PDB file of C-alpha atoms in Angstrom:
ATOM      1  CA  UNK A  21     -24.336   0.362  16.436  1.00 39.00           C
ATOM      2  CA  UNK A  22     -23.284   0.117  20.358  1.00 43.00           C
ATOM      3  CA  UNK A  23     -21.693  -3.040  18.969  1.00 44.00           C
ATOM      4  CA  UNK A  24     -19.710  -2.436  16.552  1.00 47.00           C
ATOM      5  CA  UNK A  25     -18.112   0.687  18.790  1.00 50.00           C
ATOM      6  CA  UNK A  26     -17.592  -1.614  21.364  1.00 54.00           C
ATOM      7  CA  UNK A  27     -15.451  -4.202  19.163  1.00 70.00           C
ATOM      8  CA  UNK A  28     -13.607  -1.793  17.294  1.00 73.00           C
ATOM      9  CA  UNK A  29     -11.934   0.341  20.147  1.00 80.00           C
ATOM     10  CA  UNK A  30      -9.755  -2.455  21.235  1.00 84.00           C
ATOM     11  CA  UNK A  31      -8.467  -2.635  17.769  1.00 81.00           C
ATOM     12  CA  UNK A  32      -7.877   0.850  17.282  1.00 82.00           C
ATOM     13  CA  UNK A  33      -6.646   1.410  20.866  1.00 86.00           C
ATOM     14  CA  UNK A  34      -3.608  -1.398  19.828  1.00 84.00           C
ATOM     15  CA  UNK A  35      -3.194  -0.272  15.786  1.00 85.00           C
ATOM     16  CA  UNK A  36      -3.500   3.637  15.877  1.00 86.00           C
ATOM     17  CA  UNK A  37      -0.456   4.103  17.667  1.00 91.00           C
ATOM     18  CA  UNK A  38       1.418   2.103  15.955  1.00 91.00           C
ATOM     19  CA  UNK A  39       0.061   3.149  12.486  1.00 89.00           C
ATOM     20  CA  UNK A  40       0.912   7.460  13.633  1.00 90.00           C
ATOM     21  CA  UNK A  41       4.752   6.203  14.353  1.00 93.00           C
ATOM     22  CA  UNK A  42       4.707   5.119  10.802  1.00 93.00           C
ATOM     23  CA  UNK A  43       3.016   7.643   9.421  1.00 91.00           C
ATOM     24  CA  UNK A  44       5.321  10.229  11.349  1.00 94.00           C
ATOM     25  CA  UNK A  45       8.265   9.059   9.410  1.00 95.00           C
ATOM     26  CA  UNK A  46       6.443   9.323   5.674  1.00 95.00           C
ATOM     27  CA  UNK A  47       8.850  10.593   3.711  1.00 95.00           C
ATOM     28  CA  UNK A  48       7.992  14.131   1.734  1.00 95.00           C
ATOM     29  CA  UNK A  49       7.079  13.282  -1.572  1.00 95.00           C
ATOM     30  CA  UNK A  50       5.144   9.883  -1.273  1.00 95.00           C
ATOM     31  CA  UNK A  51       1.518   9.651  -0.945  1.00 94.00           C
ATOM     32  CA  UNK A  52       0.407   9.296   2.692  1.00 92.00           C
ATOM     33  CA  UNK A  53      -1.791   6.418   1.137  1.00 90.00           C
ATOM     34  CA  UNK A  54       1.377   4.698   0.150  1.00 93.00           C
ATOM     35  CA  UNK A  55       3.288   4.663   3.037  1.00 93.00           C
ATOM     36  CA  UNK A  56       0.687   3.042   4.846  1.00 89.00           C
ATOM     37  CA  UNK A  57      -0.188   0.258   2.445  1.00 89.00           C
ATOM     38  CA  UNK A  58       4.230   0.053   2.850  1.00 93.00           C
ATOM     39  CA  UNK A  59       3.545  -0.466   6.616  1.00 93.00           C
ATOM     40  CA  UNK A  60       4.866  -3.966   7.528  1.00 93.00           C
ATOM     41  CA  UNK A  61       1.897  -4.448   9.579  1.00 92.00           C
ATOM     42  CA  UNK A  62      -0.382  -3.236   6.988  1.00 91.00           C
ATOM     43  CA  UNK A  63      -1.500  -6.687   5.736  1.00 91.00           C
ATOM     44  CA  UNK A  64      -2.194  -7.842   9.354  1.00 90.00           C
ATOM     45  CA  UNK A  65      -4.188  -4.506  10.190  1.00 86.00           C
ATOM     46  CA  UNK A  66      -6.507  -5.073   7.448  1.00 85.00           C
ATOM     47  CA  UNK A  67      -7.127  -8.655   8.288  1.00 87.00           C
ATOM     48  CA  UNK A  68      -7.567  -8.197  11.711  1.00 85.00           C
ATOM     49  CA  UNK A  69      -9.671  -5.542  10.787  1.00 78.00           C
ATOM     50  CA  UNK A  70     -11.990  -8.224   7.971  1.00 77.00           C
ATOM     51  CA  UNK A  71     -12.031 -10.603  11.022  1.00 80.00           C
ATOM     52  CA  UNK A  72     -14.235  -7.958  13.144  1.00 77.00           C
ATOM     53  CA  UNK A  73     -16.482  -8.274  10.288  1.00 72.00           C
ATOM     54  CA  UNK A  74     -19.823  -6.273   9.599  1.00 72.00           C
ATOM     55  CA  UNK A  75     -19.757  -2.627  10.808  1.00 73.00           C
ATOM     56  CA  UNK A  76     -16.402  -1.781  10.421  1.00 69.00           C
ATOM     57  CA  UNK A  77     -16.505  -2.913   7.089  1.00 72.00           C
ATOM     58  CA  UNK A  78     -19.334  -1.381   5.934  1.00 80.00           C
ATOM     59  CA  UNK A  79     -17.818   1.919   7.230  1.00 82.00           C
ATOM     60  CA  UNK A  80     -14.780   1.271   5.159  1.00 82.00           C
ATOM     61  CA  UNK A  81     -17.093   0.741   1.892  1.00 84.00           C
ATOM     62  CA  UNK A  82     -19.159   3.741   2.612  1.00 87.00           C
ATOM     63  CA  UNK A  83     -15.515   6.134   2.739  1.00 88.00           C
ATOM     64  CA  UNK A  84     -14.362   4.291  -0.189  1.00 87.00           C
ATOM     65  CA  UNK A  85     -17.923   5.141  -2.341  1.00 87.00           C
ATOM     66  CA  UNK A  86     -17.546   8.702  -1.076  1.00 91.00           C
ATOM     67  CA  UNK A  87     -14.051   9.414  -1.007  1.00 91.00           C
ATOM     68  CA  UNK A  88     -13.231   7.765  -4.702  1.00 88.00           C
ATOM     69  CA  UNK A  89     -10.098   5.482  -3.056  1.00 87.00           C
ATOM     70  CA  UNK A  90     -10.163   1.724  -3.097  1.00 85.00           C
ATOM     71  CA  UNK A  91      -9.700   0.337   0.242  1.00 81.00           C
ATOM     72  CA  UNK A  92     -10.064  -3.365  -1.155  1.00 79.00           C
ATOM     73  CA  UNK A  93     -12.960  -3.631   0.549  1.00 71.00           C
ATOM     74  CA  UNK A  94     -16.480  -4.485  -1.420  1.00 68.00           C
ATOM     75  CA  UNK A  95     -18.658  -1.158  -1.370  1.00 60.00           C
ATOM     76  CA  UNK A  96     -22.685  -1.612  -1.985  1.00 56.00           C
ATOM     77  CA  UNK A  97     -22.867  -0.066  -5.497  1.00 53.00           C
TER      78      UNK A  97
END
């Protein structure tokens, strides 16, 4: 698991910044999930995210399973 920490904190040190500007300016009424899938970097967040492969992936299908919300990522069921 030391792995998968280790590749993913360069990616979230560059994206979640960027990603809580946008999300500061949601307006009221829309659906925090759709404002970000409106993010203009949205699509390149999610495939640099598919490029680091493995871990971070399977952590993304394991919220989806238990959270109900579709993440477009594969879960194990």
């Amino acid at each position: 698991m030391r792995h998968g920490r280790t590749s993913v904190r360069p990616f979230l040190g560059r994206r979640h910044p960027a990603l809580g500007v946008h999300e500061s300016g949601r307006p009221e009424g829309v659906p925090p999930l759709h404002h970000e899938q409106a993010w203009v970097l949205a699509a390149e967040l999610r495939a640099e995210l598919a490029a680091l492969g493995g871990p971070p992936n399977a952590i993304v299908a394991e919220l989806s399973e238990i959270s109900g919300a579709d993440f477009g990522v594969p879960t194990a069921s």
